[in-house]
Short mmCIF file of C-alpha atoms in Angstrom, two decimals:
data_model
loop_
_atom_site.label_atom_id
_atom_site.label_comp_id
_atom_site.label_asym_id
_atom_site.label_seq_id
_atom_site.Cartn_x
_atom_site.Cartn_y
_atom_site.Cartn_z
CA MET A 1 51.09 132.39 3.17
CA ARG A 2 47.70 131.24 3.66
CA PRO A 3 46.86 127.40 3.40
CA SER A 4 44.89 126.24 0.40
CA PRO A 5 41.07 125.61 0.82
CA LEU A 6 41.55 121.81 -0.10
CA LEU A 7 44.21 121.39 2.62
CA THR A 8 42.06 123.17 5.09
CA SER A 9 39.27 120.70 4.18
CA ARG A 10 41.31 117.56 4.54
CA VAL A 11 42.51 118.74 7.86
CA ALA A 12 39.00 119.39 9.09
CA VAL A 13 37.93 115.92 7.95
CA GLY A 14 40.84 114.24 9.50
CA CYS A 15 40.38 115.99 12.85
CA ALA A 16 36.71 115.06 12.83
CA LEU A 17 37.54 111.34 12.55
CA LEU A 18 40.19 111.61 15.17
CA ALA A 19 37.57 113.29 17.45
CA ALA A 20 34.99 110.48 16.73
CA ALA A 21 37.53 107.76 17.67
CA ALA A 22 38.55 109.65 20.65
CA CYS A 23 34.90 109.63 21.68
CA GLY A 24 34.48 105.81 21.32
CA LYS A 25 32.15 106.18 18.32
CA ASP A 26 32.09 102.77 16.33
CA THR A 27 30.52 102.75 12.88
CA THR A 28 30.65 98.93 12.47
CA ALA A 29 27.31 97.22 12.55
CA PRO A 30 26.69 94.89 15.68
CA SER A 31 26.66 91.04 15.27
CA LYS A 32 23.35 89.26 14.76
CA ALA A 33 22.34 85.85 16.03
CA THR A 34 21.69 83.80 12.92
CA SER A 35 21.76 80.05 13.98
CA LEU A 36 21.72 77.57 16.89
CA THR A 37 23.90 74.40 17.04
CA VAL A 38 24.01 71.52 19.46
CA SER A 39 26.80 69.23 20.42
CA VAL A 40 24.84 66.01 19.73
CA ALA A 41 24.58 64.29 16.36
CA GLY A 42 21.77 61.60 16.06
CA THR A 43 20.02 59.92 18.88
CA ILE A 44 21.56 59.31 22.22
CA THR A 45 20.72 56.60 24.79
CA GLY A 46 20.40 56.54 28.48
CA LYS A 47 18.59 55.03 31.40
CA VAL A 48 15.17 55.87 32.56
CA ASN A 49 15.26 58.21 35.47
CA ALA A 50 18.92 58.93 34.93
CA ALA A 51 20.78 62.05 33.76
CA VAL A 52 21.99 62.19 30.23
CA THR A 53 25.90 62.04 30.00
CA PRO A 54 27.84 63.92 28.89
CA THR A 55 25.57 66.93 29.25
CA PRO A 56 24.45 68.23 25.87
CA THR A 57 25.46 71.79 24.89
CA PHE A 58 24.30 74.41 22.38
CA THR A 59 25.92 77.36 20.72
CA VAL A 60 24.47 80.55 19.25
CA LEU A 61 26.30 81.75 16.03
CA ASP A 62 26.41 85.14 14.20
CA GLU A 63 26.52 85.47 10.59
CA LYS A 64 30.24 84.98 10.45
CA GLY A 65 29.98 81.68 12.45
CA ASN A 66 31.25 83.24 15.78
CA ALA A 67 29.81 82.09 19.06
CA MET A 68 27.65 84.74 20.67
CA ALA A 69 26.95 85.39 24.38
CA ASN A 70 23.96 86.64 26.25
CA VAL A 71 21.37 85.52 23.67
CA PRO A 72 18.28 84.53 25.57
CA VAL A 73 17.20 80.88 25.02
CA THR A 74 14.39 78.67 26.12
CA VAL A 75 15.06 74.94 26.97
CA SER A 76 12.03 72.51 27.12
CA VAL A 77 11.49 68.65 27.17
CA THR A 78 8.87 66.35 26.00
CA GLY A 79 8.32 62.66 26.37
CA GLY A 80 9.01 62.66 30.12
CA GLY A 81 12.05 63.94 32.00
CA THR A 82 13.13 67.18 33.49
CA VAL A 83 15.95 69.71 33.13
CA ALA A 84 17.59 71.18 36.37
CA GLY A 85 19.79 74.21 36.30
CA VAL A 86 18.35 75.08 32.86
CA ALA A 87 20.33 77.68 30.69
CA LYS A 88 18.61 80.98 30.25
CA ALA A 89 21.10 82.47 27.63
CA SER A 90 23.99 81.40 25.46
CA GLY A 91 27.41 81.71 27.20
CA GLY A 92 29.74 82.79 24.27
CA GLY A 93 30.57 79.22 23.32
CA ALA A 94 29.32 75.73 23.93
CA THR A 95 26.80 76.25 26.53
CA PRO A 96 25.43 73.31 28.87
CA VAL A 97 21.67 72.95 28.59
CA GLY A 98 21.28 72.05 32.13
CA THR A 99 21.08 68.55 33.90
CA TRP A 100 18.71 66.58 31.66
CA THR A 101 17.13 63.68 33.50
CA LEU A 102 15.10 61.11 31.33
CA GLY A 103 11.75 60.10 32.21
CA GLY A 104 10.59 56.94 34.00
CA THR A 105 9.14 55.05 31.01
CA PRO A 106 11.24 53.52 28.26
CA GLY A 107 11.01 55.25 25.02
CA THR A 108 11.87 58.60 23.19
CA ASN A 109 12.54 61.74 25.06
CA THR A 110 13.42 65.07 23.33
CA LEU A 111 15.03 68.36 24.53
CA THR A 112 14.48 71.57 22.37
CA VAL A 113 16.41 74.70 22.50
CA THR A 114 14.80 77.89 21.06
CA ALA A 115 15.77 81.55 20.60
CA ALA A 116 13.81 84.30 19.05
CA GLY A 117 14.10 84.51 15.28
CA LEU A 118 16.22 81.32 15.00
CA THR A 119 15.28 77.80 13.98
CA PRO A 120 14.97 75.57 17.08
CA VAL A 121 17.28 72.65 17.52
CA THR A 122 16.29 69.34 19.11
CA ILE A 123 18.10 66.63 20.65
CA THR A 124 16.48 63.07 20.73
CA ALA A 125 17.39 60.46 23.58
CA THR A 126 16.13 56.89 23.83
CA ALA A 127 15.49 56.04 27.36
CA ARG A 128 16.33 52.35 28.07
CA PRO A 129 14.88 50.34 30.82
CA ALA A 130 16.71 50.34 34.18
CA TYR A 131 17.76 46.64 33.20
CA TYR A 132 18.38 46.45 29.59
CA VAL A 133 18.48 43.28 27.55
CA ASP A 134 20.46 43.71 24.32
CA LEU A 135 18.96 41.04 22.24
CA ARG A 136 21.20 40.00 19.20
CA PHE A 137 20.08 37.39 16.65
CA PHE A 138 22.64 35.24 14.78
CA GLY A 139 22.68 32.41 12.48
CA PRO A 140 19.96 31.53 9.86
CA THR A 141 17.38 34.21 9.25
CA ILE A 142 14.56 33.80 11.95
CA ASP A 143 10.91 33.89 11.10
CA PRO A 144 9.48 37.42 12.04
CA VAL A 145 6.73 35.74 14.33
CA ILE A 146 9.55 33.77 16.20
CA GLN A 147 11.47 37.14 16.53
CA THR A 148 8.44 38.69 17.85
CA ALA A 149 8.29 36.09 20.70
CA PHE A 150 11.92 37.06 21.56
CA THR A 151 11.27 40.70 21.66
CA SER A 152 8.10 40.24 23.95
CA ALA A 153 10.09 38.00 26.33
CA LYS A 154 12.89 40.82 26.37
CA ALA A 155 10.18 43.28 27.39
CA ARG A 156 8.73 41.12 30.30
CA ILE A 157 12.33 40.57 31.71
CA GLU A 158 13.01 44.31 31.48
CA ALA A 159 9.87 44.94 33.39
CA MET A 160 10.46 42.51 36.19
CA ILE A 161 14.25 43.38 36.91
CA THR A 162 14.27 46.88 38.16
CA THR A 163 17.91 47.99 38.55
CA SER A 164 20.97 48.12 36.32
CA GLN A 165 23.91 45.94 36.67
CA ALA A 166 27.48 47.51 36.55
CA ASP A 167 28.79 48.12 33.12
CA ALA A 168 31.64 46.09 31.93
CA ALA A 169 34.24 47.37 29.40
CA VAL A 170 35.36 44.31 27.49
CA SER A 171 38.02 44.06 24.98
CA GLY A 172 38.46 40.98 22.83
CA LEU A 173 35.99 39.04 24.83
CA SER A 174 35.51 35.65 22.95
CA ILE A 175 32.02 35.07 21.86
CA ASP A 176 32.94 32.12 19.61
CA ALA A 177 33.68 30.36 22.89
CA CYS A 178 29.93 30.62 23.55
CA ASP A 179 29.05 28.81 20.39
CA VAL A 180 27.96 32.08 18.70
CA THR A 181 28.74 31.16 15.05
CA GLY A 182 31.02 33.77 13.54
CA GLY A 183 30.78 35.83 16.74
CA GLY A 184 34.49 36.62 17.03
CA SER A 185 34.99 38.77 20.06
CA LEU A 186 33.40 41.75 21.62
CA THR A 187 35.18 45.13 22.35
CA GLU A 188 32.44 47.50 23.84
CA THR A 189 30.87 48.53 27.19
CA ILE A 190 28.16 45.97 28.07
CA ASP A 191 25.03 47.49 29.80
CA ASP A 192 23.48 44.79 31.84
CA ILE A 193 23.25 41.90 29.55
CA ILE A 194 23.67 40.77 25.83
CA ILE A 195 21.60 37.79 24.82
CA TYR A 196 22.48 36.07 21.61
CA ALA A 197 19.77 33.94 20.00
CA THR A 198 19.54 31.57 17.17
CA VAL A 199 16.88 29.09 15.78
CA LYS A 200 18.51 26.59 13.60
CA PRO A 201 18.25 22.73 12.77
CA ILE A 202 19.55 20.66 15.63
CA ASP A 203 18.01 17.14 15.81
CA GLY A 204 14.38 17.49 14.68
CA ALA A 205 11.12 17.82 16.45
CA GLY A 206 10.45 16.24 19.77
CA LYS A 207 14.04 15.77 20.87
CA VAL A 208 16.38 18.45 22.40
CA ILE A 209 14.59 21.79 22.16
CA GLY A 210 17.76 23.74 22.62
CA SER A 211 19.77 25.32 25.45
CA SER A 212 19.61 28.74 27.17
CA ALA A 213 22.12 29.87 29.77
CA PRO A 214 24.71 32.48 30.75
CA CYS A 215 27.94 32.05 29.10
CA TYR A 216 29.87 34.79 31.05
CA VAL A 217 28.90 36.39 34.49
CA ARG A 218 30.08 39.28 36.34
CA THR A 219 32.98 38.76 38.71
CA SER A 220 31.19 40.97 41.33
CA GLY A 221 27.80 39.41 42.20
CA GLY A 222 27.91 36.60 39.58
CA LEU A 223 24.92 37.63 37.52
CA PRO A 224 25.08 37.15 33.71
CA LEU A 225 26.80 39.48 31.41
CA VAL A 226 26.57 37.37 28.15
CA ALA A 227 24.04 34.67 27.54
CA VAL A 228 23.21 32.44 24.56
CA MET A 229 19.78 30.92 23.52
CA SER A 230 20.02 28.26 20.72
CA PHE A 231 16.99 26.35 19.50
CA ASP A 232 15.81 23.65 17.15
CA VAL A 233 13.74 25.24 14.39
CA ALA A 234 11.44 22.26 13.97
CA ASP A 235 10.37 22.32 17.65
CA PHE A 236 9.92 25.97 17.38
CA GLN A 237 7.89 25.86 14.28
CA ASN A 238 5.62 23.29 16.10
CA LEU A 239 5.36 25.51 19.18
CA GLN A 240 4.53 28.48 16.86
CA ALA A 241 1.75 26.51 15.24
CA ASP A 242 -0.08 25.44 18.45
CA GLY A 243 0.35 28.80 20.27
CA ARG A 244 2.88 27.80 22.91
CA LEU A 245 5.94 29.56 21.46
CA PRO A 246 5.81 32.79 23.51
CA ASP A 247 5.73 30.89 26.84
CA VAL A 248 8.55 28.80 25.75
CA VAL A 249 10.70 31.65 24.67
CA LEU A 250 10.08 33.58 27.93
CA HIS A 251 10.81 30.46 29.93
CA GLU A 252 14.05 30.11 28.14
CA MET A 253 15.09 33.69 28.49
CA LEU A 254 14.47 33.43 32.10
CA HIS A 255 16.94 30.77 32.20
CA ALA A 256 19.36 33.11 30.32
CA VAL A 257 19.28 35.58 33.06
CA GLY A 258 19.71 32.93 35.91
CA VAL A 259 16.46 31.27 36.78
CA GLY A 260 17.53 27.56 37.27
CA THR A 261 20.90 27.94 35.75
CA LEU A 262 22.30 29.84 38.70
CA TRP A 263 20.34 28.46 41.45
CA ASN A 264 22.95 25.93 42.52
CA GLY A 265 25.91 28.32 42.00
CA LYS A 266 24.15 30.82 44.44
CA GLY A 267 23.58 28.15 47.10
CA GLN A 268 19.88 28.30 46.72
CA VAL A 269 19.14 24.48 46.06
CA ALA A 270 19.19 21.83 48.77
CA PHE A 271 19.11 18.17 48.47
CA ARG A 272 19.99 18.29 44.83
CA THR A 273 19.44 15.05 42.76
CA THR A 274 17.13 13.57 45.52
CA ASP A 275 13.36 13.44 45.96
CA SER A 276 13.47 16.28 48.40
CA SER A 277 15.24 18.77 45.99
CA GLN A 278 14.06 22.25 47.11
CA PHE A 279 14.81 25.95 46.48
CA ILE A 280 15.57 27.69 49.95
CA GLY A 281 15.48 31.38 48.89
CA PRO A 282 13.20 33.29 51.37
CA GLN A 283 11.67 35.62 48.81
CA ALA A 284 10.66 32.78 46.51
CA VAL A 285 9.02 31.02 49.56
CA GLN A 286 7.01 34.18 50.19
CA GLY A 287 5.83 34.42 46.56
CA CYS A 288 4.70 30.76 46.95
CA LEU A 289 2.69 31.70 50.03
CA PHE A 290 1.23 34.79 48.15
CA HIS A 291 -0.22 32.34 45.59
CA GLY A 292 -1.87 30.20 48.14
CA GLY A 293 0.88 27.71 48.41
CA ALA A 294 1.27 27.58 52.21
CA ALA A 295 0.68 23.63 52.25
CA LYS A 296 3.25 23.30 49.38
CA CYS A 297 5.87 25.57 50.57
CA PRO A 298 6.91 24.79 54.27
CA GLY A 299 10.04 26.94 54.25
CA ASN A 300 11.11 26.00 50.80
CA VAL A 301 9.82 25.72 47.24
CA PRO A 302 9.74 22.20 45.70
CA VAL A 303 12.22 21.75 42.79
CA GLU A 304 11.88 19.17 40.10
CA ASN A 305 13.09 15.82 41.31
CA THR A 306 12.44 13.69 38.13
CA GLY A 307 13.16 14.03 34.56
CA VAL A 308 16.21 14.18 32.53
CA VAL A 309 19.26 15.28 34.61
CA ALA A 310 21.63 15.69 31.77
CA GLY A 311 18.83 17.55 29.91
CA GLY A 312 18.51 20.18 32.62
CA THR A 313 15.01 19.42 33.72
CA ARG A 314 15.83 18.17 37.11
CA ASP A 315 17.00 20.55 40.05
CA VAL A 316 16.68 23.74 37.70
CA HIS A 317 12.70 24.03 37.51
CA TRP A 318 9.92 24.21 39.86
CA ARG A 319 8.13 20.79 40.56
CA GLU A 320 5.70 19.99 37.92
CA THR A 321 3.63 17.82 40.25
CA THR A 322 3.34 20.72 42.59
CA PHE A 323 3.03 23.69 40.39
CA ARG A 324 1.73 22.31 37.10
CA THR A 325 0.98 25.32 34.84
CA GLU A 326 3.61 27.82 36.27
CA LEU A 327 5.89 29.06 33.52
CA MET A 328 9.02 27.62 35.05
CA THR A 329 8.26 24.03 35.53
CA GLY A 330 10.21 21.75 33.37
CA PHE A 331 6.94 21.07 31.13
CA VAL A 332 5.12 23.43 28.97
CA SER A 333 1.38 22.84 29.47
CA ALA A 334 -1.01 21.32 26.90
CA ALA A 335 -1.78 23.60 23.95
CA GLY A 336 -4.57 26.30 25.00
CA THR A 337 -3.67 26.10 28.67
CA PRO A 338 -1.91 29.29 30.02
CA ASN A 339 1.56 29.05 31.67
CA PRO A 340 1.53 32.16 34.16
CA LEU A 341 4.69 33.67 35.33
CA SER A 342 4.25 33.81 39.07
CA ARG A 343 5.79 35.78 41.92
CA ILE A 344 7.65 32.59 42.98
CA THR A 345 9.88 32.80 39.76
CA ILE A 346 10.23 36.60 39.98
CA ALA A 347 11.11 36.46 43.53
CA SER A 348 13.67 33.68 42.82
CA LEU A 349 15.52 36.25 40.84
CA ALA A 350 15.60 38.52 43.90
CA ASP A 351 17.12 35.55 45.83
CA ILE A 352 19.95 35.39 43.43
CA GLY A 353 20.74 39.02 43.56
CA TYR A 354 18.51 41.07 41.30
CA GLN A 355 16.11 43.78 42.54
CA VAL A 356 12.66 43.03 41.21
CA ASN A 357 9.09 44.26 40.58
CA LEU A 358 6.69 41.59 41.83
CA GLY A 359 3.85 43.56 40.72
CA VAL A 360 4.37 42.35 36.96
CA ALA A 361 3.42 38.67 37.84
CA ASP A 362 0.51 36.98 36.31
CA THR A 363 -2.59 35.87 38.12
CA TYR A 364 -1.72 32.30 39.41
CA THR A 365 -2.82 30.01 42.30
CA VAL A 366 -0.74 26.98 43.38
CA PRO A 367 -3.17 24.12 42.47
CA ALA A 368 -4.65 21.65 45.02
CA LEU A 369 -3.88 17.94 44.53
CA PHE A 370 -6.98 17.19 42.68
CA ALA A 371 -6.59 20.16 40.33
CA ALA A 372 -3.02 19.14 39.60
CA SER A 373 -4.18 15.59 38.86
CA ALA A 374 -6.67 16.84 36.48
CA GLN A 375 -4.22 18.98 34.76
CA LEU A 376 -2.18 15.85 34.10
CA LEU A 377 -4.93 14.81 31.59
CA GLY A 378 -4.54 18.00 29.57
CA GLY A 379 -3.63 16.27 26.36
CA ALA A 380 -6.99 15.96 24.73
CA THR A 381 -6.14 18.76 22.19
CA GLY A 382 -3.34 16.49 20.77
CA HIS A 383 -0.62 18.57 22.12
CA PRO A 384 0.01 17.32 25.63
CA PRO A 385 2.41 18.78 28.30
CA LEU A 386 5.85 18.69 26.76
CA GLU A 387 8.98 18.18 28.75
CA LEU A 388 11.63 20.99 27.91
CA ILE A 389 14.73 19.06 27.38
CA GLU A 390 17.37 21.78 27.61
CA PRO A 391 21.09 20.64 28.05
CA LEU A 392 22.26 22.53 31.22
CA ARG A 393 25.43 24.58 30.58
CA ALA A 394 27.58 26.56 33.16
CA PRO A 395 29.31 29.88 32.63
CA ILE A 396 32.72 29.80 30.97
CA GLY A 397 34.13 32.90 32.61
CA ALA A 398 33.72 35.69 35.02
CA VAL A 399 34.32 39.29 33.80
CA ASP A 400 34.94 42.24 36.07
CA ALA A 401 34.11 46.05 35.25
CA GLN A 402 37.50 46.46 33.42
CA GLY A 403 37.00 43.57 31.24
CA ARG A 404 39.40 41.11 32.86
CA VAL A 405 38.21 37.42 32.48
CA THR A 406 38.67 34.76 35.21
CA ARG A 407 38.18 31.28 33.45
CA LEU A 408 35.58 29.19 35.21
CA SER A 409 35.38 26.38 32.70
CA ALA A 410 37.49 25.06 29.96
CA ARG A 411 34.62 25.13 27.60
CA TRP A 412 30.99 26.09 27.59
CA GLN A 413 29.30 22.82 28.24
#
């Protein structure tokens, strides 16, 4: 009996399909790359000249959302910075872009991944200064002009201190203890320093201008971790009106990072509370010599030996009768007279443990005796030199990298 033509046809088709499968023929269309994704959402932060961590990754996806391998890509950066070991193609999953090192100038850096026919993806990173001042306002709303004086002072300090301090991972660190109203406690990783600032009514113009000092320092090295600046709004309004506010805010922020406030604890002041009070740090002495002060700095820098001891003028400023207009004497100069930031002050930060950039100092010359005497008469504007009465406070505690606190004082006073 002969097979039917229909059966013969079906057998032939089946054999053809089996033959095709046996030969490895696949009639399924190949996957097509349809999109790029990255592992980072939003803007990330990092330090200038430092690698971004964790390393960002990208993934190439097909139309079904599956990761694809071997899709050629290009990785590029703008705004400064470099990428080493840069990826050339996708790896079939989350693929590292390479080691992305941010540029040497604070600001925005971007990294872009592109692939032919796909929408490029961009990652944005903010490069922080090597030493980052995390400025946080609290209390009553602060006049925007006064806020600008604080942010300008922050930028000056970030430019003069050149290396990062060790991070501290704190948990439940009391900020109420630092008189930060409603501050509660901190649970975060602190990068370099947090400075809290408030401008509020205290005792009216012409009395206590406020206070500025570290509240917590690092256990290792003893440099500030958290500091607080608190000022009388009446005094600040007057200083804003006569143009002296920026100098005063920078002066006070330098106290917050340790100028004057940490000198004694660092063993840098000899003959305290005497007429011969002096700063003995060798780098500050060299700064005085640089500014023409050889006759005034014979192995030490004269420190204020008069004024209000309880108010923090004495022993924590440069001597007014020697240095007159320098920013860190205990008196702000008459309105219209500049108060330059000298290498003496910046170098004193080096003497207490920071690494610094002396090149950002202002032009300054240690005055001769007759010049200093003339400066004493500088009140013709109606805004004479003003003593900065600032109650001196000592740190309340030392904090290590794991956030453990060693109590240094019963209260911040």
